[in-house]
Amino acid sequence: MHNSTDDHDKWTYDVEKIPNSSAKIYKTKKSGGNYYFSCWIADEGKYLTKSLKTKDRDKAFKMADDIVLDLRVAARNGERIFSCTLGELVEWYMDKRQIEVTKGLITAGRLVTVRSQLRALERFLGSTTRINKIQGEAFRKYTTFRLGDASLITIKNERSTIGHLFKEAIEARRATHHQLPLWEKLKIKEVPRREAFLPQEYQQFYRSFRGWINSSKDDDEKLVRQIIRDFILISVNTGIRFGELRRLRWFNVASIMAERGKSPDAKDANLTVRLILSADITKTGKSREVIGRGGSYFRRLKETSRFTDKKDYLFADQKTGEPLAKAEYYRQWKSLMAAAGMEAAKLTYYSLRHTYATFRIMNGDTNPLLLAQNMGCSVSYLETHYAHVRTAEMIAELTRTLDRSKEGFDMVDL
């Protein structure tokens, strides 16, 4: 039915409905005689409106009929008509992950990692790109795009997160199977070894502490370096992750123990520490108990720091009480490596945890299950990443352990 009107007070005229649909064609006062198409998309609560760019009624009607047919096919396939941008999809996905952090299902650290991985995706495709313009084939170039800036392991992890993003988007009908990433083959010949200090490197590194601290430009920097020194020593004696250790509070330190009969202040006291890491600070989101050497470093840190109440951070900014900034850790690490004459070594704070694992694995009586529990990882992870550790030099130099079996321990005041 063709409805025509000369009522110029109305915005639209020559309105004609498309049979068996909510669609219609029409002209407007400002369309220059060209027809427009409009249809209510119930599932998305919006009108789809577009110019047909023709003044011919029959041609406009045919074009509208074809659009209605396409809309029905899209509806059957679960496709969205109004496509969001990639940036909007990423924000939707990140909002869901933030809820998981709130519920304790993932850690805040994991959230940061996912955000970083998806930034790489946005750089690859463009955050303003419409999702319906993306095809799965486009992702075959992702690995090539990232090579040079990221390792194969990093790229593999990014691909996993991107795949999860699109699977959730498909389930929520924000994307279709046409957008599901199709990846080029990624061959990782060998799991990279974790960088750990070699015996001579660690000795060189350790011996540089005093000169590095004494070369501080002022008392404030000296205090920061003393705190970071103990951070390093505690890390290499407990295997706690960098992010976990940064957020450790004094109430997480459950007890300090000395070998029975020995003074805790003796140079050879070999104090043992027991820590309870709460789920909110661990990478896995699960609480765990950590037993390690280096209890004396905790006692020294408590004497050094201005923040020693139960709720205070162990490694606090001495002016604010907040966790010492990452940038400060990295700046001081660079300075320390230079002081040790080790600028060329590919060693980081994460190398301290790997060095701890190397020490323990090389000890013949270390139980792999207990070590994995202490580090908050799986036995298979240890086997995969530390199977290469074999050198007799490390066995001799780095695995001197306490014999706790005979005399036991006495509790020590922190």
Coordinates of C-alpha atoms in Angstrom, one line a residue:
M1 CA 0.0 0.0 0.0
H2 CA 1.4 3.4 -1.1
N3 CA 0.6 6.2 1.4
S4 CA 1.2 9.7 0.0
T5 CA 0.6 13.0 1.7
D6 CA 0.9 16.6 0.9
D7 CA 1.0 17.6 4.6
H8 CA 4.3 19.4 4.7
D9 CA 3.9 19.8 8.5
K10 CA 5.0 16.2 8.9
W11 CA 8.6 15.2 8.8
T12 CA 8.1 12.2 6.6
Y13 CA 6.0 11.5 3.6
D14 CA 5.5 8.9 0.9
V15 CA 5.6 6.3 3.7
E16 CA 5.1 2.7 2.7
K17 CA 5.3 -0.4 4.9
I18 CA 7.1 -3.5 3.8
P19 CA 4.8 -6.5 4.1
N20 CA 5.3 -9.0 7.0
S21 CA 7.8 -6.8 8.8
S22 CA 8.2 -3.7 10.9
A23 CA 10.1 -2.1 8.1
K24 CA 9.1 0.9 6.0
I25 CA 10.4 3.2 3.3
Y26 CA 9.8 6.9 3.3
K27 CA 11.0 10.3 2.3
T28 CA 11.8 13.3 4.6
K29 CA 11.7 17.0 4.1
K30 CA 15.5 17.1 3.8
S31 CA 16.1 13.9 1.9
G32 CA 16.0 15.6 -1.5
G33 CA 13.4 13.2 -2.8
N34 CA 15.5 10.1 -1.9
Y35 CA 14.0 7.2 0.0
Y36 CA 15.0 6.1 3.5
F37 CA 14.6 2.6 5.1
S38 CA 13.7 2.1 8.7
C39 CA 13.1 -1.1 10.8
W40 CA 12.7 -1.7 14.5
I41 CA 15.3 -4.3 15.7
A42 CA 13.5 -5.7 18.7
D43 CA 16.4 -7.8 20.1
E44 CA 18.7 -4.8 20.3
G45 CA 16.0 -2.1 21.1
K46 CA 17.0 0.2 18.3
Y47 CA 15.8 1.4 14.9
L48 CA 17.9 0.6 11.9
T49 CA 17.7 3.6 9.6
K50 CA 19.6 4.1 6.3
S51 CA 19.4 6.1 3.1
L52 CA 18.5 4.0 0.0
K53 CA 20.0 6.8 -2.2
T54 CA 17.2 6.5 -4.8
K55 CA 14.2 8.5 -5.8
D56 CA 12.6 5.6 -7.6
R57 CA 9.8 4.0 -5.5
D58 CA 10.0 0.5 -7.1
K59 CA 13.8 0.4 -6.7
A60 CA 13.5 1.6 -3.1
F61 CA 10.9 -1.1 -2.3
K62 CA 13.0 -3.8 -3.8
M63 CA 16.1 -2.7 -1.8
A64 CA 14.1 -2.6 1.4
D65 CA 12.7 -6.1 0.8
D66 CA 16.3 -7.3 0.3
I67 CA 17.4 -5.7 3.6
V68 CA 14.5 -7.3 5.5
L69 CA 15.6 -10.7 4.1
D70 CA 19.2 -10.0 5.2
L71 CA 18.0 -9.0 8.7
R72 CA 16.0 -12.3 9.0
V73 CA 19.1 -14.3 8.0
A74 CA 21.2 -12.4 10.5
A75 CA 18.6 -13.0 13.3
R76 CA 18.6 -16.8 12.6
N77 CA 22.4 -16.8 12.8
G78 CA 22.4 -14.9 16.0
E79 CA 24.2 -11.9 14.5
R80 CA 24.0 -8.4 15.9
I81 CA 22.8 -5.7 13.6
F82 CA 24.4 -2.8 15.5
S83 CA 28.0 -3.7 16.0
C84 CA 30.2 -2.2 18.7
T85 CA 33.8 -1.2 18.3
L86 CA 36.7 -3.4 19.3
G87 CA 37.5 -0.9 22.1
E88 CA 33.9 -1.1 23.4
L89 CA 34.1 -4.9 23.3
V90 CA 37.4 -4.9 25.2
E91 CA 35.9 -2.6 27.9
W92 CA 32.9 -4.9 28.2
Y93 CA 35.2 -7.9 28.6
M94 CA 37.3 -6.0 31.2
D95 CA 34.3 -5.1 33.2
K96 CA 33.4 -8.8 33.5
R97 CA 37.0 -9.5 34.6
Q98 CA 36.8 -6.7 37.2
I99 CA 33.7 -8.4 38.7
E100 CA 35.7 -11.6 39.0
V101 CA 38.4 -9.7 40.9
T102 CA 35.8 -8.4 43.3
K103 CA 34.5 -12.0 43.8
G104 CA 38.0 -13.3 44.4
L105 CA 37.9 -15.5 41.3
I106 CA 41.0 -13.9 39.7
T107 CA 43.7 -11.6 41.1
A108 CA 44.2 -7.9 40.5
G109 CA 47.5 -8.9 39.0
R110 CA 45.8 -11.1 36.5
L111 CA 43.5 -8.2 35.5
V112 CA 46.5 -6.0 34.7
T113 CA 48.0 -8.8 32.6
V114 CA 44.7 -9.2 30.6
R115 CA 44.5 -5.5 30.1
S116 CA 48.0 -5.4 28.7
Q117 CA 47.3 -8.3 26.4
L118 CA 44.2 -6.7 24.9
R119 CA 46.0 -3.4 24.4
A120 CA 48.2 -5.3 21.9
L121 CA 45.0 -6.5 20.2
E122 CA 43.7 -2.9 19.9
R123 CA 47.0 -1.8 18.4
F124 CA 46.8 -4.6 15.9
L125 CA 43.2 -4.0 14.7
G126 CA 42.4 -0.5 15.9
S127 CA 40.2 0.2 18.9
T128 CA 37.6 2.0 16.7
T129 CA 37.2 -0.9 14.2
R130 CA 33.6 -2.2 14.2
I131 CA 33.4 -5.9 15.2
N132 CA 31.3 -6.8 12.2
K133 CA 34.2 -5.6 10.0
I134 CA 36.5 -8.1 11.6
Q135 CA 37.0 -11.5 10.1
G136 CA 38.7 -14.5 11.7
E137 CA 41.3 -14.6 8.9
A138 CA 42.7 -11.2 9.9
F139 CA 44.3 -12.8 13.0
R140 CA 46.6 -14.9 10.9
K141 CA 48.9 -11.9 10.7
Y142 CA 48.9 -11.3 14.5
T143 CA 52.0 -13.3 15.3
T144 CA 54.0 -11.5 12.6
F145 CA 52.7 -8.2 14.0
R146 CA 53.9 -9.0 17.5
L147 CA 57.3 -10.6 16.7
G148 CA 60.2 -8.3 17.6
D149 CA 58.2 -6.8 20.5
A150 CA 57.2 -10.0 22.3
S151 CA 58.5 -13.5 22.9
L152 CA 56.7 -16.5 21.4
I153 CA 55.5 -17.4 24.9
T154 CA 54.0 -14.0 25.4
I155 CA 52.3 -14.1 22.0
K156 CA 50.9 -17.5 22.8
N157 CA 49.4 -16.2 26.0
E158 CA 48.0 -13.1 24.2
R159 CA 46.4 -15.4 21.6
S160 CA 44.7 -17.4 24.4
T161 CA 43.2 -14.3 26.0
I162 CA 42.1 -12.9 22.7
G163 CA 40.4 -16.2 21.8
H164 CA 38.6 -16.1 25.2
L165 CA 37.4 -12.6 24.5
F166 CA 35.8 -13.5 21.3
K167 CA 34.3 -16.8 22.6
E168 CA 32.6 -14.8 25.4
A169 CA 31.5 -12.2 22.9
I170 CA 29.9 -14.9 20.7
E171 CA 28.1 -16.3 23.7
A172 CA 26.7 -12.9 24.5
R173 CA 25.8 -12.3 20.8
R174 CA 28.1 -9.4 20.6
A175 CA 30.1 -11.2 17.8
T176 CA 29.6 -14.1 15.5
H177 CA 31.6 -17.2 14.6
H178 CA 32.9 -15.3 11.6
Q179 CA 35.0 -13.1 14.0
L180 CA 36.5 -16.1 16.0
P181 CA 40.3 -15.8 15.5
L182 CA 42.0 -18.1 13.1
W183 CA 45.7 -18.3 14.0
E184 CA 48.8 -19.1 12.0
K185 CA 50.7 -22.0 13.5
L186 CA 53.0 -21.1 16.4
K187 CA 55.9 -23.5 17.1
I188 CA 57.7 -23.1 20.4
K189 CA 60.5 -25.6 20.2
E190 CA 61.5 -25.4 23.8
V191 CA 60.0 -23.9 26.9
P192 CA 62.5 -21.1 27.8
R193 CA 64.6 -21.6 30.8
R194 CA 64.0 -19.3 33.7
E195 CA 66.9 -17.0 34.2
A196 CA 68.6 -17.6 37.5
F197 CA 71.8 -16.3 39.0
L198 CA 74.8 -18.5 38.5
P199 CA 76.9 -19.1 41.7
Q200 CA 79.6 -16.6 40.8
E201 CA 77.0 -14.1 39.7
Y202 CA 75.1 -14.3 42.9
Q203 CA 78.3 -13.9 45.0
Q204 CA 79.3 -10.8 42.9
F205 CA 75.8 -9.4 43.2
Y206 CA 75.6 -10.0 47.0
R207 CA 79.0 -8.5 47.7
S208 CA 77.9 -5.2 45.9
F209 CA 75.1 -4.4 48.4
R210 CA 77.3 -2.5 51.0
G211 CA 79.0 -0.3 48.5
W212 CA 75.7 0.3 46.6
I213 CA 73.9 1.4 49.8
N214 CA 76.8 3.6 51.0
S215 CA 76.9 5.4 47.6
S216 CA 73.3 6.7 48.1
K217 CA 72.9 10.4 47.3
D218 CA 71.1 11.1 50.6
D219 CA 69.6 9.5 53.7
D220 CA 66.2 9.0 52.0
E221 CA 67.7 7.0 49.1
K222 CA 69.9 5.1 51.6
L223 CA 66.8 4.0 53.4
V224 CA 65.1 2.9 50.2
R225 CA 68.1 0.9 49.2
Q226 CA 68.3 -0.8 52.6
I227 CA 64.6 -1.8 52.2
I228 CA 65.2 -3.1 48.6
R229 CA 68.2 -5.1 49.7
D230 CA 66.1 -6.9 52.2
F231 CA 63.4 -7.3 49.6
I232 CA 65.9 -9.1 47.4
L233 CA 67.3 -11.3 50.1
I234 CA 63.8 -12.3 51.3
S235 CA 62.8 -13.1 47.7
V236 CA 65.8 -15.3 47.1
N237 CA 65.2 -17.1 50.4
T238 CA 61.5 -17.7 50.1
G239 CA 60.7 -17.8 46.4
I240 CA 57.7 -15.5 46.8
R241 CA 56.7 -13.7 43.6
F242 CA 57.6 -10.1 43.0
G243 CA 54.0 -8.9 43.1
E244 CA 53.1 -11.0 46.2
L245 CA 56.1 -9.7 48.1
R246 CA 55.4 -6.1 47.3
R247 CA 52.0 -6.4 48.9
L248 CA 53.1 -8.4 52.0
R249 CA 52.0 -6.9 55.3
W250 CA 53.4 -7.5 58.8
F251 CA 50.4 -9.6 59.8
N252 CA 51.4 -12.0 57.0
V253 CA 54.5 -12.8 59.0
A254 CA 53.3 -15.6 61.2
S255 CA 56.5 -16.5 63.1
I256 CA 60.3 -16.5 63.1
M257 CA 62.1 -19.6 64.4
A258 CA 65.7 -20.2 65.5
E259 CA 67.4 -23.6 65.7
R260 CA 66.8 -24.9 69.2
G261 CA 69.5 -23.9 71.7
K262 CA 70.9 -21.1 69.4
S263 CA 70.6 -17.4 70.1
P264 CA 68.5 -15.7 67.4
D265 CA 71.1 -12.9 67.4
A266 CA 74.0 -15.2 66.6
K267 CA 75.6 -14.8 63.2
D268 CA 74.9 -18.5 62.4
A269 CA 71.4 -18.4 63.8
N270 CA 69.8 -19.4 60.4
L271 CA 66.4 -18.0 61.3
T272 CA 63.4 -19.6 59.6
V273 CA 60.3 -17.6 58.7
R274 CA 56.7 -18.8 58.4
L275 CA 54.4 -16.6 56.2
I276 CA 50.7 -16.8 55.5
L277 CA 49.9 -15.3 52.2
S278 CA 46.3 -14.3 51.9
A279 CA 44.3 -15.1 48.7
D280 CA 44.0 -11.4 47.8
I281 CA 47.8 -11.0 47.2
T282 CA 48.7 -14.3 45.5
K283 CA 48.8 -14.7 41.8
T284 CA 46.7 -17.8 41.9
G285 CA 44.0 -16.3 44.1
K286 CA 44.5 -19.0 46.7
S287 CA 46.1 -18.5 50.2
R288 CA 49.2 -20.4 51.0
E289 CA 51.8 -21.0 53.7
V290 CA 55.4 -20.2 52.9
I291 CA 58.4 -21.5 54.9
G292 CA 61.8 -20.0 54.1
R293 CA 65.1 -19.0 55.4
G294 CA 66.2 -15.5 56.0
G295 CA 64.2 -14.8 59.1
S296 CA 66.9 -12.4 60.2
Y297 CA 66.1 -10.1 57.2
F298 CA 62.6 -9.6 58.5
R299 CA 63.9 -8.6 61.9
R300 CA 66.4 -6.2 60.4
L301 CA 63.6 -4.7 58.1
K302 CA 61.4 -4.1 61.1
E303 CA 64.3 -2.1 62.7
T304 CA 64.8 -0.2 59.5
S305 CA 61.3 0.7 58.4
R306 CA 59.1 3.5 59.8
F307 CA 56.0 1.4 59.2
T308 CA 55.8 -1.7 61.4
D309 CA 52.2 -2.0 62.6
K310 CA 50.4 -5.2 61.8
K311 CA 48.5 -3.7 58.8
D312 CA 51.6 -1.9 57.4
Y313 CA 53.3 -3.1 54.3
L314 CA 56.7 -4.6 54.8
F315 CA 58.2 -2.8 51.9
A316 CA 56.5 0.6 52.3
D317 CA 57.3 4.0 50.8
Q318 CA 58.8 5.6 53.9
K319 CA 56.9 8.8 53.3
T320 CA 53.4 7.5 52.5
G321 CA 53.2 4.0 53.9
E322 CA 51.9 2.7 50.6
P323 CA 53.7 -0.1 48.8
L324 CA 57.0 1.1 47.3
A325 CA 56.4 2.1 43.7
K326 CA 57.4 -0.4 40.9
A327 CA 59.3 2.4 39.2
E328 CA 61.5 2.8 42.3
Y329 CA 62.2 -0.9 42.4
Y330 CA 63.3 -0.9 38.7
R331 CA 65.3 2.2 39.0
Q332 CA 67.2 0.9 42.0
W333 CA 67.7 -2.5 40.4
K334 CA 69.4 -0.9 37.4
S335 CA 71.6 1.1 39.8
L336 CA 72.5 -2.1 41.8
M337 CA 73.3 -4.1 38.7
A338 CA 75.6 -1.3 37.6
A339 CA 77.3 -1.2 41.0
A340 CA 77.8 -5.0 40.7
G341 CA 79.3 -4.6 37.2
M342 CA 76.5 -6.8 35.8
E343 CA 74.6 -4.4 33.5
A344 CA 74.8 -6.9 30.6
A345 CA 73.3 -9.8 32.6
K346 CA 69.6 -10.5 31.7
L347 CA 68.6 -10.7 35.3
T348 CA 65.5 -9.1 36.9
Y349 CA 63.6 -9.3 40.2
Y350 CA 61.9 -12.4 38.8
S351 CA 65.3 -14.0 38.6
L352 CA 65.4 -14.1 42.4
R353 CA 62.4 -16.5 42.5
H354 CA 64.0 -18.7 39.8
T355 CA 67.3 -18.7 41.7
Y356 CA 65.4 -19.9 44.8
A357 CA 63.8 -22.7 42.8
T358 CA 67.2 -23.7 41.4
F359 CA 68.7 -23.7 45.0
R360 CA 66.0 -26.0 46.2
I361 CA 65.8 -28.4 43.2
M362 CA 69.5 -29.0 43.5
N363 CA 69.1 -30.1 47.1
G364 CA 68.8 -33.9 46.9
D365 CA 66.2 -34.2 49.7
T366 CA 63.9 -31.4 48.6
N367 CA 60.3 -32.8 48.1
P368 CA 59.0 -31.5 44.8
L369 CA 55.4 -31.4 46.0
L370 CA 56.4 -29.3 49.1
L371 CA 58.5 -27.0 47.0
A372 CA 55.6 -26.5 44.5
Q373 CA 53.2 -25.7 47.4
N374 CA 55.7 -23.3 48.9
M375 CA 56.0 -21.5 45.6
G376 CA 52.3 -21.5 44.7
C377 CA 52.8 -23.5 41.5
S378 CA 52.4 -27.1 40.3
V379 CA 55.0 -29.9 40.3
S380 CA 54.7 -30.2 36.5
Y381 CA 55.5 -26.5 36.2
L382 CA 58.7 -27.1 38.2
E383 CA 59.6 -30.1 36.0
T384 CA 59.0 -28.1 32.8
H385 CA 60.9 -25.0 33.7
Y386 CA 63.7 -26.3 35.9
A387 CA 64.5 -29.7 34.4
H388 CA 67.7 -28.2 33.0
V389 CA 69.2 -27.6 36.4
R390 CA 72.0 -30.1 36.8
T391 CA 75.4 -28.5 37.5
A392 CA 77.5 -29.9 40.3
E393 CA 78.7 -26.4 41.0
M394 CA 75.3 -25.3 41.9
I395 CA 74.8 -28.3 44.1
A396 CA 78.0 -27.5 46.0
E397 CA 77.6 -23.8 46.2
L398 CA 73.9 -23.0 46.4
T399 CA 72.1 -25.7 48.3
R400 CA 73.4 -25.5 51.8
T401 CA 70.3 -26.3 53.9
L402 CA 69.3 -26.4 57.5
D403 CA 69.1 -29.8 59.2
R404 CA 65.8 -29.4 61.1
S405 CA 65.4 -33.0 61.9
K406 CA 67.3 -33.3 65.1
E407 CA 67.1 -30.4 67.4
G408 CA 64.0 -28.5 66.2
F409 CA 63.4 -24.8 66.5
D410 CA 62.6 -22.1 69.1
M411 CA 60.2 -19.3 68.5
V412 CA 61.9 -15.8 68.1
D413 CA 60.4 -12.4 68.7
L414 CA 60.1 -10.4 65.4

